Tab-separated table of C-alpha atoms in Angstrom:
chain	number	residue	atom	x	y	z
A	1328	MET	CA	168.934	37.575	81.355
A	1329	PRO	CA	168.758	41.397	81.344
A	1330	PHE	CA	166.121	42.952	83.585
A	1331	ILE	CA	166.596	46.594	82.540
A	1332	TRP	CA	166.372	48.454	79.246
A	1333	LEU	CA	166.400	52.018	77.946
A	1334	ASP	CA	163.144	53.688	76.911
A	1335	ASP	CA	163.787	56.527	74.451
A	1336	ASN	CA	160.168	57.497	73.798
A	1337	GLN	CA	160.829	60.664	75.804
A	1338	ARG	CA	157.395	60.814	77.354
A	1339	ASN	CA	156.796	63.955	79.428
A	1340	PHE	CA	160.427	65.120	79.197
A	1341	ASN	CA	163.013	65.173	76.417
A	1342	GLN	CA	165.230	62.537	77.948
A	1343	THR	CA	165.728	58.800	77.899
A	1344	THR	CA	164.340	56.839	80.808
A	1345	PHE	CA	164.666	53.187	81.784
A	1346	GLY	CA	162.402	50.233	82.361
A	1347	LEU	CA	162.569	47.267	84.703
A	1348	TYR	CA	160.675	44.033	84.287
A	1349	THR	CA	157.815	43.752	86.778
A	1350	ALA	CA	158.385	40.002	86.926
A	1351	ILE	CA	160.960	37.760	85.294
A	1352	GLY	CA	160.092	37.174	81.646
A	1353	ASP	CA	156.979	39.375	81.618
A	1354	VAL	CA	155.838	39.167	77.985
A	1355	ARG	CA	154.386	42.689	78.054
A	1356	GLN	CA	157.744	44.236	78.743
A	1357	GLY	CA	161.206	44.833	77.369
A	1358	PRO	CA	162.630	47.073	74.644
A	1359	ASP	CA	160.752	45.287	71.841
A	1360	ARG	CA	157.313	44.987	73.473
A	1361	ASN	CA	154.722	47.766	73.596
A	1362	ASN	CA	157.247	50.186	72.161
A	1363	GLY	CA	159.443	49.649	75.214
A	1364	GLU	CA	157.062	51.711	77.344
A	1365	PHE	CA	155.623	49.085	79.677
A	1366	HIS	CA	157.405	49.590	82.982
A	1367	GLU	CA	156.208	50.661	86.408
A	1368	ALA	CA	157.155	53.450	88.790
A	1369	ILE	CA	156.490	51.328	91.872
A	1370	ASN	CA	159.256	49.060	90.595
A	1371	SER	CA	161.740	51.616	89.256
A	1372	LEU	CA	161.349	54.124	92.087
A	1373	GLY	CA	161.311	51.311	94.639
A	1374	ALA	CA	164.646	50.092	93.304
A	1375	LEU	CA	166.123	53.602	93.413
A	1376	LEU	CA	164.914	54.123	96.967
A	1377	SER	CA	166.296	50.778	98.102
A	1378	ALA	CA	169.656	51.469	96.525
A	1379	GLY	CA	169.905	54.921	98.050
A	1380	LEU	CA	168.932	53.708	101.499
A	1381	VAL	CA	171.839	51.249	101.526
A	1382	GLY	CA	174.362	53.738	100.159
A	1383	ILE	CA	174.388	53.124	96.399
A	1384	ASP	CA	174.556	56.349	94.375
A	1385	LYS	CA	172.056	56.023	91.539
A	1386	THR	CA	172.658	59.575	90.305
A	1387	ASN	CA	176.008	58.567	88.832
A	1388	GLN	CA	176.243	54.885	88.013
A	1389	ASP	CA	177.792	53.597	84.791
A	1390	GLY	CA	177.253	57.014	83.225
A	1391	PHE	CA	173.544	57.217	84.067
A	1392	ASN	CA	171.617	59.444	86.453
A	1393	TYR	CA	168.792	57.019	87.107
A	1394	VAL	CA	167.087	59.366	89.558
A	1395	LYS	CA	166.720	62.065	86.927
A	1396	MET	CA	165.699	59.500	84.311
A	1397	ALA	CA	162.814	58.424	86.555
A	1398	GLN	CA	161.270	61.888	86.215
A	1399	ASN	CA	159.560	60.668	83.043
A	1400	TYR	CA	156.940	59.095	85.322
A	1401	PHE	CA	155.766	62.650	86.045
A	1402	ASN	CA	152.724	62.765	83.771
A	1403	HIS	CA	152.240	66.307	82.514
A	1404	GLU	CA	151.299	65.375	78.943
A	1405	ASN	CA	147.904	64.179	80.207
A	1406	GLY	CA	147.467	67.124	82.577
A	1407	TRP	CA	147.598	65.100	85.808
A	1408	ASN	CA	150.924	66.650	86.854
A	1409	ILE	CA	151.797	63.973	89.385
A	1410	MET	CA	153.994	60.909	89.345
A	1411	MET	CA	152.037	57.981	87.923
A	1412	ASN	CA	152.800	54.285	87.701
A	1413	ASN	CA	153.523	54.506	83.974
A	1414	THR	CA	154.941	57.218	81.739
A	1415	THR	CA	151.663	57.243	79.811
A	1416	PRO	CA	148.240	56.130	81.113
A	1417	GLU	CA	147.540	53.908	78.100
A	1418	ILE	CA	150.079	51.396	79.413
A	1419	ALA	CA	147.870	50.642	82.427
A	1420	HIS	CA	145.298	49.040	80.114
A	1421	LEU	CA	147.648	46.586	78.402
A	1422	GLY	CA	146.871	43.719	80.753
A	1423	GLY	CA	147.425	42.735	84.339
A	1424	GLY	CA	146.380	46.057	85.822
A	1425	TYR	CA	143.143	47.743	86.752
A	1426	GLY	CA	143.438	50.903	84.716
A	1427	ARG	CA	143.002	53.826	87.090
A	1428	ASP	CA	143.427	52.776	90.692
A	1429	TRP	CA	144.022	55.382	93.409
A	1430	TRP	CA	146.871	53.662	95.236
A	1431	TYR	CA	148.685	53.081	91.928
A	1432	ASP	CA	148.343	56.787	91.179
A	1433	MET	CA	149.393	57.990	94.630
A	1434	PHE	CA	152.120	55.621	95.780
A	1435	PRO	CA	154.623	56.698	93.078
A	1436	ASN	CA	154.417	60.204	94.548
A	1437	LEU	CA	155.356	58.989	98.023
A	1438	LEU	CA	158.192	57.024	96.455
A	1439	TYR	CA	159.399	60.038	94.481
A	1440	TYR	CA	159.325	62.259	97.553
A	1441	ALA	CA	161.381	59.655	99.419
A	1442	VAL	CA	163.842	59.171	96.548
A	1443	SER	CA	164.279	62.938	96.305
A	1444	ASP	CA	165.134	63.148	100.002
A	1445	VAL	CA	167.694	60.352	99.684
A	1446	PHE	CA	169.128	61.930	96.508
A	1447	PRO	CA	168.724	65.713	96.973
A	1448	GLY	CA	169.744	68.318	94.436
A	1449	VAL	CA	168.833	66.455	91.251
A	1450	GLU	CA	167.954	68.862	88.443
A	1451	ARG	CA	164.221	69.662	88.212
A	1452	SER	CA	163.393	67.542	91.254
A	1453	ASP	CA	162.352	70.371	93.571
A	1454	SER	CA	160.020	71.890	90.999
A	1455	LEU	CA	158.320	68.524	90.469
A	1456	LEU	CA	157.942	68.023	94.210
A	1457	GLN	CA	156.253	71.399	94.502
A	1458	ILE	CA	153.917	70.755	91.576
A	1459	ILE	CA	152.928	67.420	93.130
A	1460	ALA	CA	152.221	69.162	96.429
A	1461	GLU	CA	150.056	71.754	94.678
A	1462	GLN	CA	148.066	69.046	92.915
A	1463	VAL	CA	147.540	67.107	96.129
A	1464	LEU	CA	146.535	70.281	97.966
A	1465	LYS	CA	143.985	71.148	95.274
A	1466	ALA	CA	142.644	67.605	95.299
A	1467	ASP	CA	142.157	67.592	99.055
A	1468	SER	CA	140.360	70.925	98.832
A	1469	VAL	CA	138.032	69.629	96.105
A	1470	LEU	CA	137.368	66.398	97.998
A	1471	ASP	CA	136.467	68.469	101.070
A	1472	GLY	CA	136.591	65.510	103.429
A	1473	ASN	CA	134.909	62.983	101.112
A	1474	TYR	CA	137.439	60.438	99.815
A	1475	HIS	CA	134.788	57.841	98.907
A	1476	PHE	CA	136.187	57.131	95.447
A	1477	SER	CA	138.061	54.477	93.485
A	1478	TYR	CA	140.481	57.065	92.140
A	1479	PHE	CA	140.866	60.773	91.586
A	1480	ASP	CA	141.340	62.512	88.250
A	1481	TYR	CA	144.095	65.021	89.037
A	1482	ALA	CA	143.591	66.773	85.687
A	1483	ALA	CA	139.835	67.300	85.957
A	1484	MET	CA	140.116	67.547	89.768
A	1485	GLN	CA	137.250	65.128	90.214
A	1486	GLY	CA	136.734	62.005	92.317
A	1487	MET	CA	135.778	58.936	90.309
A	1488	GLN	CA	133.961	55.726	91.222
A	1489	SER	CA	134.390	52.480	89.313
A	1490	HIS	CA	134.429	48.718	89.856
A	1491	ILE	CA	137.575	49.222	91.953
A	1492	PRO	CA	136.854	49.340	95.714
A	1493	TYR	CA	136.726	52.790	97.249
A	1494	GLN	CA	140.050	53.876	98.689
A	1495	GLU	CA	139.568	56.408	101.451
A	1496	ASP	CA	143.069	55.683	102.727
A	1497	ALA	CA	144.323	57.865	99.877
A	1498	ALA	CA	143.803	60.598	102.476
A	1499	ALA	CA	146.766	59.100	104.355
A	1500	ALA	CA	148.932	59.532	101.264
A	1501	HIS	CA	147.787	63.134	100.866
A	1502	ALA	CA	148.553	63.844	104.522
A	1503	TRP	CA	152.045	62.335	104.260
A	1504	ILE	CA	152.929	64.154	101.025
A	1505	LEU	CA	151.704	67.520	102.264
A	1506	LEU	CA	153.551	67.142	105.566
A	1507	ALA	CA	156.734	66.338	103.637
A	1508	ALA	CA	156.087	69.339	101.376
A	1509	TRP	CA	155.678	71.563	104.435
A	1510	GLU	CA	159.059	70.411	105.731
A	1511	LYS	CA	160.627	70.849	102.298
A	1512	PHE	CA	159.194	74.208	101.277
A	1513	GLY	CA	157.870	75.813	104.475
A	1514	ASP	CA	154.547	76.791	102.894
A	1515	LYS	CA	151.920	76.694	105.647
A	1516	ARG	CA	149.225	75.831	103.118
A	1517	TYR	CA	150.800	72.395	102.888
A	1518	LEU	CA	150.728	71.940	106.646
A	1519	ASP	CA	147.081	72.987	106.711
A	1520	GLY	CA	146.383	70.562	103.869
A	1521	SER	CA	148.033	67.736	105.779
A	1522	HIS	CA	145.716	68.443	108.709
A	1523	SER	CA	142.719	68.486	106.360
A	1524	ALA	CA	143.597	65.124	104.814
A	1525	MET	CA	144.244	63.626	108.243
A	1526	GLN	CA	140.830	64.752	109.442
A	1527	ALA	CA	139.245	63.152	106.368
A	1528	LEU	CA	141.022	59.879	107.089
A	1529	LEU	CA	139.952	59.789	110.717
A	1530	ALA	CA	136.361	60.651	109.783
A	1531	GLN	CA	135.969	57.070	108.514
A	1532	ASN	CA	133.856	54.735	110.612
A	1533	GLU	CA	135.940	51.655	109.812
A	1534	SER	CA	139.151	50.567	108.139
A	1535	ARG	CA	139.514	51.478	104.469
A	1536	PHE	CA	142.997	49.954	104.118
A	1537	TYR	CA	143.337	49.041	100.460
A	1538	GLU	CA	146.954	48.250	99.537
A	1539	VAL	CA	149.772	50.266	101.091
A	1540	LEU	CA	148.713	53.808	101.984
A	1541	MET	CA	146.924	53.552	105.358
A	1542	PRO	CA	150.021	53.308	107.628
A	1543	PHE	CA	151.430	56.534	106.201
A	1544	GLY	CA	148.533	58.156	108.019
A	1545	ALA	CA	149.825	56.767	111.310
A	1546	TYR	CA	153.224	58.339	110.687
A	1547	ALA	CA	151.717	61.674	109.660
A	1548	ALA	CA	149.406	61.678	112.680
A	1549	ALA	CA	152.262	60.931	115.067
A	1550	ARG	CA	154.423	63.660	113.626
A	1551	LEU	CA	151.636	66.225	113.558
A	1552	ASN	CA	150.915	65.409	117.195
A	1553	ALA	CA	154.550	65.654	118.269
A	1554	GLU	CA	155.626	68.665	116.235
A	1555	HIS	CA	152.418	70.638	115.734
A	1556	ASN	CA	150.467	70.052	118.950
A	1557	ALA	CA	147.728	68.026	117.268
A	1558	SER	CA	145.857	65.183	118.929
A	1559	TYR	CA	145.124	62.717	116.153
A	1560	ASP	CA	144.077	59.173	117.030
A	1561	ILE	CA	147.132	57.121	116.044
A	1562	LYS	CA	145.796	53.992	117.723
A	1563	THR	CA	142.767	53.831	115.456
A	1564	ILE	CA	144.876	54.130	112.302
A	1565	LEU	CA	147.176	51.367	113.528
A	1566	GLU	CA	144.178	49.163	114.306
A	1567	TRP	CA	142.790	49.846	110.835
A	1568	THR	CA	146.166	48.829	109.405
A	1569	PHE	CA	146.784	45.666	111.407
A	1570	GLU	CA	143.217	44.402	111.795
A	1571	GLY	CA	142.485	45.382	108.227
A	1572	THR	CA	139.426	45.994	106.124
A	1573	HIS	CA	136.097	44.333	106.880
A	1574	ALA	CA	133.875	46.655	104.841
A	1575	PRO	CA	132.003	44.827	102.058
A	1576	ASP	CA	132.574	47.745	99.652
A	1577	GLY	CA	136.271	47.917	100.533
A	1578	ARG	CA	139.106	45.461	100.008
A	1579	TYR	CA	137.724	42.921	102.427
A	1580	GLY	CA	140.377	40.910	104.263
A	1581	TRP	CA	143.330	43.220	103.589
A	1582	GLY	CA	145.625	43.861	106.545
A	1583	VAL	CA	148.395	42.197	108.541
A	1584	ILE	CA	148.229	38.418	108.778
A	1585	LEU	CA	148.319	36.701	112.179
A	1586	ASP	CA	148.442	32.981	111.500
A	1587	ARG	CA	150.360	29.746	111.077
A	1588	TRP	CA	150.198	28.048	107.693
A	1589	GLY	CA	151.225	24.463	108.133
A	1590	GLU	CA	154.386	24.518	110.230
A	1591	TYR	CA	155.241	28.109	109.284
A	1592	ASP	CA	154.547	31.186	111.386
A	1593	VAL	CA	153.563	33.827	108.838
A	1594	SER	CA	152.469	36.444	111.369
A	1595	GLY	CA	153.490	39.961	110.417
A	1596	LEU	CA	153.173	39.605	106.664
A	1597	VAL	CA	150.917	42.041	104.827
A	1598	GLY	CA	148.205	40.901	102.473
A	1599	SER	CA	144.819	39.211	102.570
A	1600	TRP	CA	143.834	36.876	105.355
A	1601	SER	CA	140.626	35.936	103.491
A	1602	HIS	CA	141.751	35.216	99.906
A	1603	ASP	CA	141.811	31.395	99.636
A	1604	GLY	CA	142.760	31.231	103.295
A	1605	GLY	CA	145.516	33.813	103.052
A	1606	PHE	CA	147.773	35.519	100.492
A	1607	ALA	CA	150.736	37.631	101.658
A	1608	PHE	CA	152.855	39.953	99.515
A	1609	LEU	CA	156.512	40.846	99.874
A	1610	MET	CA	156.370	44.444	98.628
A	1611	ASN	CA	153.595	45.366	101.012
A	1612	THR	CA	155.428	43.802	103.942
A	1613	PHE	CA	158.599	45.749	103.184
A	1614	ASP	CA	156.648	48.970	102.673
A	1615	LEU	CA	154.812	48.806	105.996
A	1616	ALA	CA	158.124	49.298	107.801
A	1617	TRP	CA	158.778	52.570	105.967
A	1618	PRO	CA	156.243	54.660	107.948
A	1619	LEU	CA	155.866	52.589	111.112
A	1620	VAL	CA	159.460	52.279	112.318
A	1621	PRO	CA	160.151	56.048	112.217
A	1622	MET	CA	156.691	56.674	113.661
A	1623	VAL	CA	157.888	55.490	117.075
A	1624	ARG	CA	160.233	58.502	117.281
A	1625	TYR	CA	157.134	60.681	117.501
A	1626	ALA	CA	154.908	58.195	119.348
A	1627	PRO	CA	157.204	56.044	121.530
A	1628	GLU	CA	154.231	54.467	123.281
A	1629	TYR	CA	153.974	52.171	120.249
A	1630	ALA	CA	157.617	51.054	120.315
A	1631	VAL	CA	156.901	47.619	121.797
A	1632	ALA	CA	154.105	46.887	119.325
A	1633	ILE	CA	156.138	47.953	116.300
A	1634	GLY	CA	159.257	46.178	117.548
A	1635	LYS	CA	157.295	42.955	117.957
A	1636	TRP	CA	155.728	43.298	114.528
A	1637	MET	CA	159.101	43.953	112.862
A	1638	LEU	CA	160.638	40.864	114.456
A	1639	ASN	CA	157.819	38.730	113.085
A	1640	ALA	CA	157.871	40.395	109.669
A	1641	ALA	CA	161.642	40.026	109.368
A	1642	ASN	CA	161.353	36.348	110.222
A	1643	ALA	CA	158.513	35.557	107.830
A	1644	SER	CA	159.750	37.663	104.906
A	1645	ARG	CA	162.488	35.123	104.170
A	1646	PHE	CA	159.838	32.611	103.090
A	1647	PHE	CA	159.428	34.529	99.812
A	1648	TYR	CA	163.041	33.838	98.800
A	1649	PRO	CA	163.546	30.618	96.823
A	1650	HIS	CA	166.837	29.666	98.473
A	1651	GLU	CA	165.336	30.140	101.958
A	1652	MET	CA	162.286	27.946	101.417
A	1653	PRO	CA	162.283	24.132	101.003
A	1654	ASP	CA	161.639	23.118	97.406
A	1655	GLN	CA	158.397	21.371	98.315
A	1656	HIS	CA	156.965	24.698	99.527
A	1657	GLN	CA	157.628	26.748	96.394
A	1658	TRP	CA	156.095	26.865	92.961
A	1659	LEU	CA	159.162	26.819	90.712
A	1660	PRO	CA	162.157	25.400	92.596
A	1661	GLU	CA	163.735	24.073	89.406
A	1662	GLN	CA	164.309	27.659	88.247
A	1663	LYS	CA	165.384	29.228	91.528
A	1664	ALA	CA	168.988	29.597	90.367
A	1665	ILE	CA	168.007	32.424	88.001
A	1666	THR	CA	166.923	34.538	90.972
A	1667	ARG	CA	170.348	34.411	92.673
A	1668	ASN	CA	168.217	34.613	95.814
A	1669	VAL	CA	167.807	38.372	95.396
A	1670	ILE	CA	164.616	38.146	93.339
A	1671	ALA	CA	161.855	36.665	95.446
A	1672	TYR	CA	158.463	35.200	94.749
A	1673	GLU	CA	155.741	37.841	94.576
A	1674	GLY	CA	153.683	36.203	97.274
A	1675	LEU	CA	153.267	33.525	99.881
A	1676	LYS	CA	149.938	31.751	99.904
A	1677	LYS	CA	148.328	29.360	102.323
A	1678	MET	CA	147.492	27.030	99.416
A	1679	ASP	CA	148.524	26.947	95.758
A	1680	HIS	CA	145.946	28.531	93.439
A	1681	LEU	CA	147.822	27.919	90.195
A	1682	GLY	CA	146.893	24.246	90.023
A	1683	LYS	CA	150.220	22.453	90.374
A	1684	PRO	CA	149.483	18.825	91.351
A	1685	ALA	CA	152.700	18.436	93.360
A	1686	LEU	CA	151.574	21.264	95.657
A	1687	LYS	CA	148.170	19.856	96.515
A	1688	ASP	CA	147.652	20.015	100.300
A	1689	ILE	CA	151.041	21.750	100.773
A	1690	SER	CA	150.979	24.838	103.005
A	1691	PRO	CA	152.321	27.453	102.612
A	1692	VAL	CA	153.475	27.906	99.012
A	1693	ALA	CA	155.786	30.639	97.708
A	1694	LEU	CA	154.435	31.716	94.332
A	1695	GLY	CA	153.220	34.693	92.329
A	1696	ASP	CA	150.305	35.817	90.181
A	1697	GLY	CA	152.514	36.605	87.181
A	1698	PRO	CA	151.421	33.592	85.095
A	1699	LEU	CA	147.801	34.783	85.372
A	1700	TRP	CA	148.336	38.404	84.328
A	1701	VAL	CA	148.146	37.898	80.553
A	1702	LYS	CA	148.155	35.020	78.097
A	1703	GLY	CA	151.595	33.663	77.325
A	1704	GLN	CA	153.284	34.596	80.576
A	1705	PRO	CA	156.128	32.200	81.431
A	1706	ASP	CA	156.253	30.230	84.642
A	1707	GLU	CA	159.245	32.349	85.705
A	1708	SER	CA	156.931	35.337	86.136
A	1709	VAL	CA	156.162	34.021	89.629
A	1710	PHE	CA	159.458	35.719	90.544
A	1711	SER	CA	158.778	39.391	91.220
A	1712	LEU	CA	161.186	42.235	90.663
A	1713	TYR	CA	158.644	44.834	91.771
A	1714	GLY	CA	158.350	43.356	95.258
A	1715	SER	CA	162.000	42.458	95.658
A	1716	ALA	CA	163.001	45.972	94.592
A	1717	HIS	CA	161.758	47.376	97.915
A	1718	VAL	CA	164.099	45.227	100.023
A	1719	GLY	CA	166.338	48.200	100.821
A	1720	ILE	CA	163.696	49.427	103.266
A	1721	PHE	CA	164.327	46.392	105.461
A	1722	GLY	CA	168.018	46.502	104.585
A	1723	ALA	CA	168.425	50.052	105.866
A	1724	ILE	CA	166.281	49.585	108.969
A	1725	ILE	CA	167.232	46.142	110.282
A	1726	GLN	CA	170.522	45.309	111.943
A	1727	GLU	CA	171.296	42.121	113.811
A	1728	THR	CA	172.711	42.148	117.318
A	1729	ASN	CA	174.807	39.513	119.064
A	1730	VAL	CA	171.625	38.082	120.623
A	1731	GLN	CA	169.432	35.992	118.349
A	1732	ARG	CA	165.941	37.461	117.801
A	1733	ILE	CA	166.909	40.882	119.137
A	1734	LEU	CA	167.121	43.336	116.271
A	1735	ARG	CA	168.369	46.897	116.215
A	1736	LEU	CA	166.013	48.981	114.084
A	1737	ASN	CA	167.172	52.287	112.635
A	1738	CYS	CA	164.359	54.767	113.266
A	1739	LEU	CA	165.969	57.444	111.093
A	1740	ALA	CA	166.448	55.389	107.923
A	1741	THR	CA	163.003	56.131	106.464
A	1742	ASP	CA	162.137	59.220	108.503
A	1743	PHE	CA	162.188	61.437	105.436
A	1744	TYR	CA	162.141	65.243	105.588
A	1745	ARG	CA	162.827	65.131	109.314
A	1746	GLN	CA	164.542	67.631	111.535
A	1747	ASP	CA	168.143	66.980	112.589
A	1748	ALA	CA	168.267	64.093	115.035
A	1749	PHE	CA	170.680	61.979	116.993
A	1750	PRO	CA	170.922	58.300	115.997
A	1751	THR	CA	167.748	56.600	117.172
A	1752	TRP	CA	167.250	52.854	117.485
A	1753	LEU	CA	164.315	50.652	118.383
A	1754	ILE	CA	165.449	47.511	120.202
A	1755	TYR	CA	162.737	45.048	121.178
A	1756	ASN	CA	163.406	42.200	123.604
A	1757	PRO	CA	161.072	39.247	122.885
A	1758	TYR	CA	162.323	37.250	125.856
A	1759	ASN	CA	160.742	37.062	129.305
A	1760	GLU	CA	164.038	38.025	130.915
A	1761	ASP	CA	166.553	40.816	130.594
A	1762	LYS	CA	169.150	40.445	127.861
A	1763	THR	CA	172.427	42.257	127.283
A	1764	ILE	CA	173.471	43.149	123.754
A	1765	GLU	CA	176.636	44.626	122.321
A	1766	TYR	CA	175.621	48.087	121.206
């Protein structure tokens, strides 16, 4: 079945863009549903980033410049002037989403900055990057250290509170973007803004990790310390990331899982340790490597910790893939052939929550929330394109060595907007004795 289509609504720019299904068979999506406009930047930009990281040129493929086409996610028609998860905000209210949600509004901007570093020189890209930086800089100035909001209206320049938990870790996203903008454009206002956002993040009394943004603060802190003589507390941000959120008005239980579910070691996966005993997500696990592996270039004292985490995450991430998991531990094994083992389940859960009798008392279970998003979703929507699309992050970072369980991690792969550097690898030895690898 096709997973991609053309969207010729020409939102924001007079050009055709493209859509990808969020999950297989998603009834909200495709060229004939919702005017062909229901598609997500975290999926499309994630796929472009993954492709670029492993050497696939998406600026000239089958006659399409997909990187330029993705610029339609830059929402200027509504005055926000940032990348958003949809080409028009109305799409967010068509089911399955939360409407305005700060991480959904910010993460596409990190993705676009990364994609633009992997694919430099695309028409209009630099101007969009600078506009995004200006919007983020203004927002941080308006927030003035107080990020206690569910989302931020980048048109009205006003923090907003709703039923969505407050997401102070948006400050980490602001710090990362403004540091990248400083490296890209050399405007000291952006560097100052990165410091301001970092100070707001570290002013928190506890973890406010919500979805994916917090660890980008650890990277920004490490780089500001190493390159700009700052002294930010990296350890605290890492603890907030790994130990997760315990605040009752935050996303309680969100962090890095340290556990065994049945006979499976799921330590290293990112998600909720509290939701029905535990619910891990593939996209979030892939995305945690993006800031943390290059971070050790600037803060090598954390190399052992990050190396150990990556080994565990690499091991456990295979459990999301239907051809890597025994049939009795997955929700839809009879349809796994359609995934070709490149489209994974959205999540891995300690226990099935979708009510399949055959999975009663089975732990863990590879599954997805897709069937619950809206009425009429097919069972196949447990298979997630949006999570699988980020696999290139692991693909670019992880290399095997000749010694089992010793990985060679490329610290430059996701170190975007960096200075020139020699090849840099993180190699963690999990054994209690010296090992020799072929390098």
